[in-house]
Amino acid sequence: MTTTYHNNSGLWADFWQEAIQEGVRRGPMNPGFWNHMAGKYERNKDLKRESERLETIFNLLKSTGIILDGARVLDIGGGTGALAIPLAKSGARVTVVDFSEGMLQKLKERAQKEQVPIERTILSSWDAIDLEKEGFKKQFDIVLASMTPAVRTPDDFRLMLEASKGVCYYSGWVKRKWSPEYYELYRDLFHEEHREGTHGIYLPFMYLYMLGYQPDIVLKQDEWQSEETLDEIVETVSGFFGVTKHIDEDKKIKIREYFARKTDNGVYHSKTMVTTGMMVWDMRKNCNRDQTPVLL
């Protein structure tokens, strides 16, 4: 009789890697896209929705027993500070890593305006961070990755786990449905239907479960509304379509012509129906499912 062990997490990581088409560094996987987006974040913020979202996230974090005051927090892909600044206001010592200079500049401006100390900001993609060199390995009480392309692959996710000595929080897509114009334009440009990529929260959730963690998860459905100038919507759509398609100048001209007909006094109004998932888990609590023996 031979004793062997499951390798469920390894097999799932292989599937995850294949599913996300690694190697594509266009659109939201490129810092230039987020430099463009940085200026729109505050303008399109829904204060009521943001307050409800923060309450849900803080309740999830506090459900683990973590104390925010004095906690060392790493915010991966922290952007303009949607989580970093409220956490710093609660007494946390926050480090933010983001590959967008525009996003970090908005964060610094907001922190200065609201007189909130952010301990450190690092301009870098997450996968380029050397945990040992930065002194990040198992050093943070809370590690966050909220709706960010920074933690996209199993390797990115493993780096996140290795930085935590306490609690982790991750949020990502369950479902996203754009305004109808996006789909109509996509058909006109590429003569096929638009299909969402395989990038849902189920990928890291299943990976965590197979590693032996039991994340608490909350799903939230919402409608996101935004207003963009013609120049902004052309760059936004070019970025999202550019993840899987080559967008040359001819395509951009067609995108501009299309949305020029859809704007109202030079402004395009969009509505996106989204379902997102938020999950939290404690790195100190693990039942080691992959180490369950199998007798052969």
XYZ file of N, CA, C and O in Angstrom, residues 3-128:
504
model
N 1.189 5.517 0.199
C 0.539 6.747 0.638
C 1.008 7.893 -0.240
O 2.210 8.105 -0.400
N 0.063 8.633 -0.823
C 0.400 9.816 -1.620
C -0.453 10.978 -1.112
O -1.212 10.827 -0.157
N -0.305 12.124 -1.727
C -1.016 13.307 -1.256
C -1.692 14.021 -2.426
O -1.236 13.974 -3.561
N -2.797 14.676 -2.123
C -3.462 15.486 -3.132
C -2.548 16.635 -3.572
O -1.766 17.157 -2.787
N -2.685 17.047 -4.815
C -2.057 18.285 -5.277
C -3.124 19.138 -5.946
O -2.930 19.669 -7.043
N -4.277 19.238 -5.286
C -5.383 19.982 -5.875
C -5.017 21.431 -6.158
O -5.370 21.979 -7.202
N -4.330 22.084 -5.215
C -4.001 23.498 -5.400
C -3.063 23.697 -6.588
O -3.198 24.669 -7.342
N -2.132 22.797 -6.777
C -1.215 22.904 -7.910
C -1.926 22.741 -9.234
O -1.662 23.477 -10.200
N -2.844 21.786 -9.302
C -3.612 21.568 -10.522
C -4.514 22.763 -10.812
O -4.671 23.178 -11.966
N -5.100 23.317 -9.756
C -5.964 24.478 -9.953
C -5.149 25.689 -10.399
O -5.597 26.464 -11.258
N -3.960 25.863 -9.840
C -3.093 26.969 -10.253
C -2.745 26.857 -11.739
O -2.686 27.863 -12.456
N -2.537 25.636 -12.207
C -2.263 25.423 -13.637
C -3.462 25.863 -14.481
O -3.300 26.526 -15.519
N -4.667 25.481 -14.044
C -5.874 25.879 -14.769
C -6.021 27.396 -14.763
O -6.338 28.015 -15.787
N -5.814 28.000 -13.594
C -5.916 29.458 -13.447
C -4.954 30.147 -14.424
O -5.336 31.076 -15.129
N -3.725 29.667 -14.468
C -2.716 30.267 -15.335
C -3.143 30.208 -16.808
O -2.989 31.175 -17.550
N -3.694 29.085 -17.210
C -4.149 28.936 -18.593
C -5.360 29.813 -18.888
O -5.505 30.351 -19.984
N -6.213 29.987 -17.882
C -7.480 30.683 -18.095
C -7.319 32.179 -18.328
O -8.106 32.787 -19.055
N -6.293 32.800 -17.730
C -6.227 34.265 -17.765
C -5.363 34.814 -18.893
O -5.107 36.012 -18.961
N -4.903 33.966 -19.818
C -4.161 34.431 -20.982
C -2.976 35.306 -20.584
O -2.834 36.437 -21.009
N -2.129 34.784 -19.727
C -0.967 35.533 -19.265
C -0.098 35.943 -20.443
O 0.068 35.224 -21.409
N 0.466 37.115 -20.345
C 1.297 37.638 -21.428
C 0.668 38.871 -22.045
O 1.331 39.702 -22.639
N -0.671 39.007 -21.885
C -1.349 40.194 -22.391
C -1.105 41.345 -21.431
O -1.486 41.295 -20.278
N -0.484 42.407 -21.904
C -0.188 43.557 -21.051
C -0.771 44.835 -21.645
O -0.180 45.893 -21.583
N -1.941 44.695 -22.252
C -2.616 45.847 -22.817
C -3.807 46.217 -21.945
O -4.187 45.494 -21.033
N -4.419 47.361 -22.260
C -5.621 47.783 -21.554
C -5.398 47.883 -20.053
O -4.417 48.479 -19.604
N -6.303 47.297 -19.238
C -6.184 47.402 -17.779
C -4.927 46.771 -17.194
O -4.640 46.970 -16.020
N -4.212 45.991 -17.991
C -2.961 45.413 -17.509
C -1.764 46.306 -17.800
O -0.620 45.924 -17.595
N -2.032 47.521 -18.262
C -0.977 48.468 -18.611
C -1.127 49.742 -17.777
O -2.243 50.266 -17.655
N -0.047 50.271 -17.208
C -0.177 51.461 -16.358
C -0.741 52.678 -17.076
O -1.403 53.520 -16.463
N -0.494 52.782 -18.391
C -1.023 53.920 -19.130
C -2.534 54.011 -19.082
O -3.110 55.108 -19.035
N -3.205 52.854 -19.074
C -4.667 52.827 -18.987
C -5.130 53.469 -17.685
O -6.067 54.258 -17.653
N -4.453 53.141 -16.585
C -4.864 53.659 -15.275
C -4.426 55.101 -15.069
O -5.090 55.836 -14.319
N -3.359 55.521 -15.722
C -3.028 56.946 -15.704
C -4.168 57.748 -16.321
O -4.540 58.819 -15.833
N -4.730 57.213 -17.398
C -5.884 57.844 -18.044
C -7.107 57.822 -17.130
O -7.864 58.802 -17.058
N -7.309 56.726 -16.405
C -8.500 56.577 -15.567
C -8.432 57.407 -14.290
O -9.467 57.736 -13.703
N -7.219 57.743 -13.853
C -7.039 58.362 -12.527
C -7.868 59.628 -12.350
O -8.448 59.856 -11.286
N -7.927 60.449 -13.383
C -8.634 61.718 -13.252
C -10.135 61.589 -13.133
O -10.820 62.510 -12.687
N -10.679 60.430 -13.519
C -12.131 60.260 -13.524
C -12.674 59.669 -12.240
O -13.874 59.720 -11.982
N -11.814 59.106 -11.419
C -12.289 58.342 -10.265
C -13.084 59.196 -9.290
O -14.176 58.828 -8.869
N -12.531 60.318 -8.899
C -13.217 61.160 -7.918
C -14.482 61.762 -8.514
O -15.499 61.902 -7.835
N -14.422 62.108 -9.800
C -15.565 62.753 -10.445
C -16.781 61.837 -10.499
O -17.916 62.286 -10.362
N -16.554 60.543 -10.727
C -17.662 59.603 -10.879
C -17.987 58.833 -9.608
O -18.774 57.880 -9.655
N -17.401 59.231 -8.508
C -17.624 58.478 -7.271
C -19.050 58.675 -6.758
O -19.544 59.802 -6.646
N -19.713 57.576 -6.446
C -21.023 57.581 -5.816
C -20.787 57.459 -4.313
O -20.428 56.390 -3.810
N -20.978 58.549 -3.589
C -20.604 58.596 -2.169
C -21.398 57.597 -1.329
O -20.845 56.972 -0.420
N -22.685 57.434 -1.630
C -23.505 56.495 -0.868
C -23.021 55.064 -1.102
O -22.854 54.292 -0.152
N -22.792 54.720 -2.374
C -22.330 53.370 -2.683
C -20.955 53.119 -2.083
O -20.682 52.037 -1.558
N -20.094 54.127 -2.137
C -18.748 53.970 -1.585
C -18.796 53.769 -0.080
O -18.053 52.961 0.483
N -19.681 54.497 0.604
C -19.819 54.351 2.055
C -20.304 52.945 2.414
O -19.795 52.324 3.366
N -21.258 52.426 1.649
C -21.768 51.073 1.898
C -20.689 50.024 1.637
O -20.569 49.042 2.373
N -19.919 50.240 0.588
C -18.846 49.298 0.264
C -17.796 49.264 1.375
O -17.355 48.195 1.813
N -17.407 50.445 1.856
C -16.408 50.514 2.929
C -16.920 49.853 4.194
O -16.165 49.161 4.893
N -18.196 50.049 4.506
C -18.769 49.424 5.699
C -18.695 47.905 5.601
O -18.340 47.223 6.562
N -19.011 47.367 4.411
C -18.945 45.915 4.206
C -17.521 45.406 4.372
O -17.275 44.385 5.037
N -16.563 46.109 3.777
C -15.162 45.681 3.846
C -14.652 45.744 5.283
O -14.012 44.797 5.774
N -14.935 46.842 5.983
C -14.465 46.977 7.365
C -15.106 45.913 8.253
O -14.440 45.359 9.139
N -16.379 45.619 8.026
C -17.037 44.571 8.818
C -16.397 43.209 8.565
O -16.213 42.413 9.498
N -16.056 42.926 7.302
C -15.377 41.676 6.980
C -14.033 41.588 7.696
O -13.682 40.555 8.286
N -13.271 42.655 7.630
C -11.955 42.658 8.274
C -12.093 42.481 9.789
O -11.383 41.668 10.400
N -13.016 43.215 10.383
C -13.177 43.157 11.835
C -13.720 41.811 12.289
O -13.489 41.401 13.437
N -14.431 41.095 11.413
C -14.971 39.783 11.773
C -13.860 38.774 12.066
O -14.092 37.754 12.719
N -12.650 39.049 11.602
C -11.514 38.156 11.856
C -10.886 38.415 13.225
O -10.010 37.656 13.653
N -11.305 39.508 13.874
C -10.719 39.878 15.158
C -9.544 40.826 15.034
O -8.962 41.234 16.049
N -9.191 41.207 13.813
C -8.055 42.102 13.608
C -8.381 43.491 14.154
O -9.513 43.968 14.051
N -7.391 44.126 14.745
C -7.537 45.498 15.239
C -6.868 46.428 14.239
O -5.669 46.297 13.952
N -7.621 47.371 13.700
C -7.108 48.239 12.642
C -6.104 49.265 13.174
O -5.100 49.555 12.515
N -6.356 49.792 14.351
C -5.466 50.805 14.920
C -4.078 50.201 15.164
O -3.927 49.267 15.951
N -3.088 50.728 14.471
C -1.722 50.251 14.629
C -1.348 49.099 13.714
O -0.172 48.702 13.656
N -2.320 48.543 12.970
C -2.033 47.414 12.090
C -1.174 47.854 10.904
O -1.366 48.937 10.359
N -0.226 47.000 10.506
C 0.548 47.234 9.279
C -0.250 46.692 8.108
O -0.601 45.511 8.084
N -0.541 47.552 7.123
C -1.401 47.198 5.997
C -0.635 47.373 4.697
O 0.024 48.397 4.482
N -0.746 46.383 3.826
C -0.216 46.478 2.470
C -1.392 46.483 1.510
O -2.179 45.533 1.461
N -1.520 47.555 0.738
C -2.599 47.704 -0.231
C -2.009 47.535 -1.631
O -1.331 48.428 -2.148
N -2.260 46.393 -2.252
C -1.703 46.064 -3.563
C -2.627 46.618 -4.648
O -3.810 46.321 -4.662
N -2.059 47.422 -5.548
C -2.897 48.064 -6.560
C -3.860 49.038 -5.923
O -5.027 49.126 -6.310
N -3.372 49.794 -4.945
C -4.226 50.642 -4.107
C -4.796 51.861 -4.788
O -5.660 52.534 -4.224
N -4.320 52.185 -5.984
C -4.902 53.268 -6.762
C -4.927 54.602 -6.059
O -3.931 55.039 -5.479
N -6.091 55.262 -6.085
C -6.220 56.618 -5.536
C -6.489 56.627 -4.035
O -6.732 57.679 -3.462
N -6.491 55.443 -3.401
C -6.615 55.397 -1.948
C -7.997 55.102 -1.421
O -8.303 55.417 -0.265
N -8.838 54.455 -2.222
C -10.208 54.151 -1.792
C -10.248 53.370 -0.490
O -11.138 53.561 0.341
N -9.261 52.474 -0.280
C -9.165 51.737 0.982
C -8.047 52.275 1.863
O -8.164 52.313 3.084
N -6.953 52.678 1.247
C -5.780 53.104 2.010
C -6.084 54.273 2.930
O -5.682 54.283 4.107
N -6.802 55.259 2.419
C -7.055 56.459 3.224
C -8.035 56.183 4.373
O -7.755 56.559 5.526
N -9.170 55.504 4.154
C -10.027 55.167 5.303
C -9.321 54.296 6.342
O -9.532 54.471 7.551
N -8.468 53.375 5.902
C -7.733 52.539 6.852
C -6.725 53.366 7.640
O -6.566 53.183 8.857
N -6.043 54.281 6.963
C -5.096 55.157 7.658
C -5.818 56.045 8.673
O -5.299 56.321 9.762
N -7.030 56.481 8.319
C -7.825 57.283 9.261
C -8.210 56.466 10.498
O -8.455 57.042 11.570
N -8.242 55.141 10.338
C -8.563 54.254 11.476
C -7.329 53.899 12.287
O -7.409 53.079 13.206
N -6.186 54.485 11.922
C -4.967 54.271 12.688
C -4.009 53.253 12.100
O -2.961 52.970 12.695
N -4.349 52.684 10.941
C -3.464 51.690 10.316
C -2.257 52.372 9.676
O -2.330 53.519 9.242
N -1.157 51.632 9.624
C 0.070 52.096 8.964
C 0.100 51.469 7.580
O 0.368 50.282 7.435
N -0.193 52.278 6.567
C -0.503 51.752 5.240
C 0.637 51.963 4.243
O 1.168 53.074 4.111
N 0.980 50.889 3.553
C 1.889 50.931 2.404
C 1.080 50.609 1.153
O 0.311 49.647 1.147
N 1.243 51.412 0.113
C 0.504 51.214 -1.137
C 1.479 50.915 -2.268
O 2.459 51.641 -2.459
N 1.197 49.856 -3.012
C 1.953 49.518 -4.217
C 1.025 49.667 -5.416
O -0.083 49.112 -5.412
N 1.462 50.427 -6.425
C 0.669 50.567 -7.640
C 1.604 50.869 -8.796
O 2.614 51.559 -8.615
N 1.253 50.359 -9.998
C 2.127 50.583 -11.144
C 1.741 51.820 -11.950
O 2.376 52.132 -12.954
N 0.711 52.548 -11.499
C 0.261 53.749 -12.188
C 0.712 55.002 -11.455
O 0.294 55.269 -10.323
N 1.561 55.770 -12.101
C 2.031 57.024 -11.503
C 0.868 57.988 -11.296
O 0.808 58.701 -10.293
N -0.087 57.995 -12.253
C -1.239 58.876 -12.128
C -2.100 58.548 -10.929
O -2.570 59.440 -10.215
N -2.303 57.264 -10.677
C -3.099 56.843 -9.525
C -2.420 57.229 -8.213
O -3.060 57.747 -7.291
N -1.127 56.969 -8.122
C -0.409 57.303 -6.885
C -0.371 58.809 -6.649
O -0.413 59.259 -5.488
N -0.297 59.592 -7.715
C -0.307 61.044 -7.555
C -1.635 61.512 -6.980
O -1.675 62.363 -6.083
N -2.739 60.941 -7.470
C -4.051 61.282 -6.914
C -4.163 60.862 -5.452
O -4.759 61.562 -4.633
N -3.586 59.712 -5.110
C -3.570 59.250 -3.722
C -2.846 60.256 -2.833
O -3.339 60.636 -1.763
N -1.673 60.689 -3.266
C -0.880 61.631 -2.472
C -1.611 62.956 -2.302
O -1.605 63.550 -1.206
N -2.256 63.418 -3.370
C -3.000 64.677 -3.295
C -4.166 64.556 -2.317
O -4.416 65.465 -1.516
N -4.873 63.435 -2.386
C -6.005 63.239 -1.489
C -5.546 63.102 -0.043
O -6.167 63.676 0.874
N -4.469 62.356 0.177
C -3.952 62.184 1.540
C -3.523 63.517 2.135
O -3.768 63.801 3.313
N -2.898 64.351 1.319
C -2.468 65.676 1.798
C -3.677 66.554 2.104
O -3.713 67.235 3.137
N -4.665 66.529 1.220
C -5.869 67.340 1.417
C -6.610 66.935 2.678
O -7.102 67.791 3.427
N -6.686 65.620 2.944
C -7.427 65.128 4.107
C -6.539 64.941 5.331
O -7.003 64.459 6.356
N -5.266 65.313 5.175
C -4.287 65.249 6.278
C -4.220 63.850 6.886
O -4.327 63.664 8.094
N -4.024 62.888 5.982
C -3.934 61.483 6.376
C -2.530 60.973 6.049
O -2.069 61.109 4.919
N -1.830 60.399 7.024
C -0.482 59.890 6.748
C -0.509 58.525 6.066
O -1.083 57.571 6.589
N 0.070 58.427 4.871
C 0.301 57.142 4.207
C 1.782 56.831 4.397
O 2.645 57.608 4.004
N 2.063 55.712 5.056
C 3.437 55.417 5.464
C 4.401 55.319 4.285
O 5.522 55.827 4.334
N 3.947 54.685 3.192
C 4.855 54.495 2.063
C 4.057 54.223 0.794
O 3.044 53.541 0.830
N 4.517 54.783 -0.331
C 3.970 54.438 -1.637
C 5.113 53.932 -2.512
O 6.222 54.460 -2.465
N 4.807 52.907 -3.312
C 5.818 52.294 -4.182
C 5.255 52.220 -5.592
O 4.203 51.614 -5.822
N 5.951 52.849 -6.540
C 5.555 52.800 -7.946
C 6.181 51.563 -8.577
O 7.360 51.544 -8.915
N 5.358 50.512 -8.705
C 5.862 49.250 -9.242
C 4.690 48.330 -9.533
O 3.653 48.403 -8.877
N 4.850 47.450 -10.520
C 3.879 46.367 -10.675
C 4.127 45.369 -9.546
O 5.263 45.191 -9.087
N 3.072 44.728 -9.081
C 3.188 43.823 -7.937
C 4.114 42.648 -8.240
O 4.888 42.220 -7.388
N 4.051 42.139 -9.472
C 4.862 40.965 -9.789
C 6.356 41.276 -9.884
O 7.174 40.369 -9.990
N 6.710 42.570 -9.836
C 8.124 42.962 -9.854
C 8.673 43.193 -8.443
O 9.871 43.455 -8.271
